[in-house]
Short mmCIF file of C-alpha atoms and ligand atoms in Angstrom, two decimals:
data_model
loop_
_atom_site.label_atom_id
_atom_site.label_comp_id
_atom_site.label_asym_id
_atom_site.label_seq_id
_atom_site.Cartn_x
_atom_site.Cartn_y
_atom_site.Cartn_z
CA MET O 1 -21.08 120.03 -4.03
CA PRO O 2 -18.22 117.74 -4.19
CA ALA O 3 -18.35 113.92 -4.27
CA ILE O 4 -18.03 112.61 -0.87
CA HIS O 5 -15.75 109.48 -0.43
CA PRO O 6 -16.99 107.08 2.55
CA SER O 7 -13.27 107.05 3.97
CA ASP O 8 -13.28 110.83 4.26
CA PRO O 9 -13.23 112.20 7.60
CA VAL O 10 -16.78 113.43 8.45
CA LEU O 11 -15.25 116.40 10.21
CA ARG O 12 -12.12 118.12 9.50
CA LEU O 13 -10.76 121.85 11.29
CA HIS O 14 -7.30 122.88 10.14
CA SER O 15 -5.94 125.77 11.68
CA VAL O 16 -9.17 127.00 13.16
CA THR O 17 -8.98 130.44 14.97
CA ARG O 18 -11.90 132.41 16.52
CA SER O 19 -11.66 135.51 18.77
CA PHE O 20 -14.36 137.79 20.00
CA ARG O 21 -14.40 141.51 20.76
CA GLU O 22 -15.24 142.48 24.12
CA GLY O 23 -14.78 146.30 24.49
CA ASP O 24 -11.46 147.00 23.18
CA GLN O 25 -10.17 143.81 24.06
CA LEU O 26 -10.00 140.68 21.77
CA ARG O 27 -10.69 137.26 23.38
CA SER O 28 -8.93 134.49 21.54
CA VAL O 29 -10.78 131.43 21.69
CA LEU O 30 -9.76 129.19 19.39
CA ARG O 31 -6.27 129.13 18.12
CA ASP O 32 -5.27 126.90 15.04
CA ALA O 33 -7.26 124.28 16.23
CA GLU O 34 -7.07 121.04 14.61
CA LEU O 35 -9.47 118.24 14.54
CA SER O 36 -10.24 115.16 12.18
CA VAL O 37 -13.42 112.80 13.24
CA GLU O 38 -13.90 109.79 11.48
CA ARG O 39 -17.26 108.54 9.82
CA GLY O 40 -19.21 106.68 12.60
CA GLU O 41 -16.91 107.93 15.61
CA PHE O 42 -18.59 109.05 18.85
CA VAL O 43 -16.32 111.74 20.37
CA ALA O 44 -16.34 113.53 23.74
CA LEU O 45 -14.96 117.17 23.78
CA LEU O 46 -14.34 118.20 27.47
CA GLY O 47 -12.65 121.39 28.65
CA PRO O 48 -13.72 124.04 31.10
CA SER O 49 -16.37 126.71 31.36
CA GLY O 50 -15.59 129.41 28.43
CA SER O 51 -12.88 127.28 26.93
CA GLY O 52 -14.73 127.33 23.66
CA LYS O 53 -16.68 124.17 23.07
CA SER O 54 -19.73 125.98 22.27
CA THR O 55 -17.98 128.00 19.91
CA LEU O 56 -16.41 125.29 18.27
CA LEU O 57 -19.74 123.27 17.77
CA ASN O 58 -21.23 126.46 16.18
CA LEU O 59 -18.47 126.70 13.74
CA VAL O 60 -18.68 123.00 12.84
CA SER O 61 -22.49 123.75 12.14
CA GLY O 62 -21.80 126.73 9.98
CA ILE O 63 -23.89 128.90 12.47
CA ASP O 64 -20.85 131.01 13.11
CA HIS O 65 -17.78 131.54 11.14
CA PRO O 66 -14.06 131.20 12.02
CA ASP O 67 -11.55 134.36 11.54
CA ALA O 68 -9.07 131.98 9.89
CA GLY O 69 -8.92 128.13 9.09
CA ARG O 70 -10.67 125.48 7.26
CA ILE O 71 -13.51 123.39 8.19
CA GLU O 72 -14.68 120.60 6.47
CA VAL O 73 -17.95 118.60 6.91
CA ALA O 74 -18.76 115.55 5.08
CA GLY O 75 -15.97 116.54 2.80
CA VAL O 76 -18.07 119.85 2.04
CA PRO O 77 -15.52 123.09 2.77
CA LEU O 78 -18.11 124.92 4.72
CA HIS O 79 -16.23 128.44 3.48
CA ASP O 80 -17.14 127.40 -0.11
CA LEU O 81 -20.66 127.45 0.68
CA SER O 82 -23.07 130.51 0.85
CA GLU O 83 -24.92 131.45 3.89
CA LYS O 84 -28.13 129.84 2.21
CA GLU O 85 -26.38 126.75 1.18
CA ARG O 86 -24.85 126.57 4.63
CA THR O 87 -28.49 126.75 6.14
CA LEU O 88 -29.36 124.12 3.98
CA PHE O 89 -26.59 121.91 4.44
CA ARG O 90 -26.84 122.15 8.37
CA ARG O 91 -30.77 121.43 8.03
CA ASP O 92 -30.06 118.20 5.87
CA ARG O 93 -27.08 116.98 7.36
CA ILE O 94 -26.35 118.18 11.06
CA GLY O 95 -28.63 117.35 14.11
CA PHE O 96 -27.64 120.00 16.83
CA VAL O 97 -28.42 119.55 20.36
CA PHE O 98 -28.47 123.09 21.65
CA GLN O 99 -26.88 123.83 25.28
CA PHE O 100 -29.88 125.91 26.01
CA TYR O 101 -32.26 123.69 23.72
CA ASN O 102 -33.39 126.41 21.62
CA LEU O 103 -37.13 124.86 21.35
CA ILE O 104 -39.71 127.49 19.69
CA PRO O 105 -42.28 128.27 22.27
CA THR O 106 -45.16 128.87 19.63
CA LEU O 107 -45.12 125.12 18.80
CA THR O 108 -45.85 122.30 20.57
CA VAL O 109 -43.25 119.35 21.22
CA LEU O 110 -44.42 117.45 18.17
CA GLU O 111 -44.33 120.32 15.83
CA ASN O 112 -40.71 121.24 17.42
CA LEU O 113 -39.67 117.70 16.27
CA LEU O 114 -41.27 117.84 12.90
CA LEU O 115 -39.85 121.17 12.20
CA PRO O 116 -36.72 120.12 10.59
CA LEU O 117 -38.76 118.10 8.57
CA GLU O 118 -40.98 120.54 7.55
CA LEU O 119 -38.02 122.99 6.82
CA LYS O 120 -36.43 119.98 4.35
CA GLY O 121 -39.87 119.31 2.35
CA ALA O 122 -42.96 117.93 2.92
CA VAL O 123 -43.68 115.77 6.10
CA GLN O 124 -44.19 112.12 4.89
CA SER O 125 -46.71 109.94 7.02
CA GLY O 126 -43.86 108.06 8.64
CA ASP O 127 -42.23 111.18 9.85
CA ARG O 128 -45.06 111.65 12.25
CA ASP O 129 -44.52 107.83 13.49
CA ARG O 130 -41.02 108.45 13.88
CA ALA O 131 -41.10 111.81 15.85
CA ARG O 132 -43.66 109.96 18.05
CA GLY O 133 -41.31 106.87 18.44
CA LEU O 134 -38.45 109.19 19.44
CA LEU O 135 -40.65 111.11 21.96
CA ALA O 136 -41.57 107.53 23.57
CA ARG O 137 -37.74 106.92 23.78
CA VAL O 138 -36.73 109.90 25.50
CA GLY O 139 -39.65 109.01 27.90
CA LEU O 140 -42.00 111.74 26.82
CA GLY O 141 -44.30 109.97 24.52
CA ASP O 142 -47.25 111.67 26.31
CA ARG O 143 -46.41 115.04 25.79
CA ALA O 144 -46.55 115.65 22.33
CA GLY O 145 -49.28 118.47 22.40
CA ALA O 146 -47.45 120.11 25.25
CA TRP O 147 -45.82 123.46 25.05
CA PRO O 148 -42.27 123.53 25.50
CA ASP O 149 -42.24 126.32 28.19
CA ARG O 150 -44.31 124.42 30.29
CA LEU O 151 -41.90 121.64 30.54
CA SER O 152 -38.84 120.98 33.16
CA GLY O 153 -35.56 121.52 31.63
CA GLY O 154 -34.41 118.14 31.77
CA GLU O 155 -37.80 117.47 29.38
CA GLN O 156 -37.04 120.33 27.39
CA GLN O 157 -33.43 118.58 26.94
CA ARG O 158 -34.86 115.51 26.13
CA ILE O 159 -37.22 117.06 23.23
CA ALA O 160 -33.91 118.72 22.25
CA VAL O 161 -32.37 115.48 21.58
CA ALA O 162 -35.24 113.90 19.87
CA ARG O 163 -35.39 116.84 17.51
CA ALA O 164 -31.71 116.39 16.55
CA LEU O 165 -32.26 112.98 15.61
CA VAL O 166 -35.68 113.02 13.54
CA HIS O 167 -34.23 114.09 10.30
CA ARG O 168 -31.80 111.19 10.33
CA PRO O 169 -28.63 113.37 10.58
CA GLU O 170 -24.92 112.36 9.25
CA LEU O 171 -23.19 114.34 12.08
CA VAL O 172 -24.71 115.04 15.67
CA LEU O 173 -23.60 118.21 17.25
CA ALA O 174 -24.62 117.57 21.07
CA ASP O 175 -23.84 120.30 23.52
CA GLU O 176 -23.91 118.86 27.18
CA PRO O 177 -26.82 116.49 26.13
CA THR O 178 -27.35 115.34 29.42
CA GLY O 179 -26.35 118.01 31.67
CA ASN O 180 -29.94 118.71 33.08
CA LEU O 181 -30.78 114.95 33.58
CA ASP O 182 -30.54 112.61 36.47
CA GLU O 183 -28.16 109.58 36.19
CA GLU O 184 -30.75 107.26 35.03
CA THR O 185 -32.38 109.35 32.33
CA GLY O 186 -29.08 110.38 31.35
CA ALA O 187 -27.97 107.03 30.89
CA ARG O 188 -31.27 106.29 28.80
CA ILE O 189 -30.55 109.28 26.56
CA LEU O 190 -27.04 107.81 25.72
CA ASP O 191 -28.74 104.31 24.99
CA LEU O 192 -30.90 105.99 22.57
CA LEU O 193 -27.77 107.70 21.04
CA ASP O 194 -26.07 104.35 20.76
CA ASP O 195 -29.24 102.55 19.37
CA LEU O 196 -30.29 105.22 16.67
CA LEU O 197 -26.81 106.52 15.56
CA ARG O 198 -24.20 103.26 15.78
CA ASP O 199 -26.06 101.13 13.53
CA SER O 200 -26.52 104.19 10.81
CA GLY O 201 -22.95 104.99 11.12
CA THR O 202 -23.97 108.47 12.38
CA THR O 203 -21.20 110.49 13.84
CA LEU O 204 -21.61 112.08 17.41
CA LEU O 205 -19.43 114.99 18.93
CA CYS O 206 -20.57 115.44 22.53
CA VAL O 207 -19.70 118.31 24.77
CA THR O 208 -19.96 116.99 28.21
CA HIS O 209 -18.54 117.54 31.84
CA SER O 210 -19.91 114.19 32.81
CA ARG O 211 -17.25 111.39 33.20
CA GLU O 212 -20.09 108.86 32.61
CA VAL O 213 -20.93 110.33 29.28
CA ALA O 214 -17.60 110.37 28.27
CA ALA O 215 -16.33 107.00 29.13
CA ARG O 216 -18.92 105.69 26.69
CA MET O 217 -17.71 107.75 23.60
CA ASP O 218 -14.91 106.17 21.41
CA ARG O 219 -12.64 109.31 21.81
CA ILE O 220 -11.92 111.74 24.51
CA LEU O 221 -10.73 115.22 23.76
CA THR O 222 -10.33 118.27 25.55
CA LEU O 223 -10.22 122.01 24.55
CA LYS O 224 -7.24 123.70 26.21
CA GLU O 225 -5.75 127.45 25.43
CA GLY O 226 -7.87 127.46 22.31
CA ARG O 227 -6.55 123.83 21.07
CA VAL O 228 -8.34 120.37 20.89
CA HIS O 229 -6.13 117.93 22.55
CA ALA O 230 -6.46 113.94 23.07
CA VAL O 231 -7.08 112.62 26.32
CA PRO O 232 -5.76 109.25 26.66
CA ARG O 233 -8.56 106.97 28.07
CA ALA O 234 -6.05 105.84 30.74
CA ASP O 235 -5.59 109.40 32.07
CA PHE O 236 -9.08 110.19 32.15
CA MET O 237 -9.99 107.08 33.82
CA GLU O 238 -7.78 107.82 36.96
CA VAL O 239 -9.32 109.42 39.63
CA GLY O 240 -9.17 113.10 39.67
CA GLY O 241 -8.66 112.97 35.59
CA LEU O 242 -11.89 114.72 34.66
CA ALA O 243 -11.67 117.25 37.92
CA GLY O 244 -8.16 118.01 37.06
CA ASP O 245 -9.47 118.89 33.42
CA ARG O 246 -12.29 121.10 34.99
CA ARG O 247 -10.13 123.46 36.87
N1 ATP E 1 -21.04 135.76 20.34
C1 ATP E 1 -20.07 135.82 21.17
N2 ATP E 1 -19.66 137.39 21.49
C2 ATP E 1 -18.45 137.39 22.52
N3 ATP E 1 -17.90 136.43 22.97
C3 ATP E 1 -18.39 135.15 22.85
C4 ATP E 1 -19.36 134.87 21.83
N4 ATP E 1 -19.40 133.45 22.07
C5 ATP E 1 -18.51 132.84 23.03
N5 ATP E 1 -17.85 134.13 23.61
C6 ATP E 1 -16.80 134.07 24.59
O1 ATP E 1 -16.00 132.56 23.88
C7 ATP E 1 -15.52 132.25 25.43
C8 ATP E 1 -15.99 130.75 25.05
O2 ATP E 1 -17.05 130.22 24.96
P1 ATP E 1 -18.11 129.32 24.75
O3 ATP E 1 -19.63 129.57 24.86
O4 ATP E 1 -17.65 128.67 23.58
O5 ATP E 1 -17.62 128.24 26.36
P2 ATP E 1 -17.79 127.02 26.54
O6 ATP E 1 -16.45 126.14 26.65
O7 ATP E 1 -18.96 126.33 25.61
O8 ATP E 1 -18.06 127.05 28.02
P3 ATP E 1 -19.40 126.27 29.16
O9 ATP E 1 -18.94 125.24 29.48
O10 ATP E 1 -19.80 127.45 30.06
O11 ATP E 1 -20.72 126.24 27.99
C9 ATP E 1 -16.19 132.50 26.38
O12 ATP E 1 -15.25 133.44 27.19
C10 ATP E 1 -17.50 133.62 25.74
O13 ATP E 1 -17.61 134.66 26.68
MG1 MG E 2 -21.01 125.77 26.01
#
């Protein structure tokens, strides 16, 4: 893999296009989308339902592939990697909080948290402590042995956040990580992301519909008509700024 220069953007999309076929119709979701995110930046990604936010995260994580265009993560062009290399790259370097959590129902909460580390290699003794510490931080320290499908939606969401952080990824992709949480619990999750990611220079790309979440990010972007647009903070703070965006 190419050497990484610390000043390289951690994420770069160039002219990324992705369409989906629906019957005999082609639905164009991303059209020549451009995006550059610096190392350590916290970026909010807004956009109406169906605008392609999850599609973009799937492309960045290498789960999905663009029809055209280039995606580089930490200086690595994803299209240069084989499927297997892409899986390993994602596993090691990216933390993904899925919109629908994707917890494994046959593993306990703690086993779900340890899975990214187990896939990476042997789980070290300190890893269990880190996983338990993260569980405590998301307010679920007493649920390590629980089965995910016995937990509430918000509890599953918090487990999904903890799982995305346990292997110390350098890029965290979070798809509405507080969408199912009350305001206070959501704020705690953001505090956790701040505490754990800011110091280590980890980058966060966070899809959200929440004004509170977006306001805590360094930069606010929105997806419209297949492209990424900057949202000036002043516009966003105006009453109705976000409401206008969600129309
Ligand atoms: N695998 C797929 N096959 C076909 N169409 C897809 C697929 N994935 C996404 N789409 C379509 O692409 C569009 C964008 O979907 P996406 O999930 O990225 O939206 P979103 O912005 O995340 O929306 P939401 O806020 O509702 O989660 C939708 O119209 C969706 O139907
Ligand atoms: Mg989505």
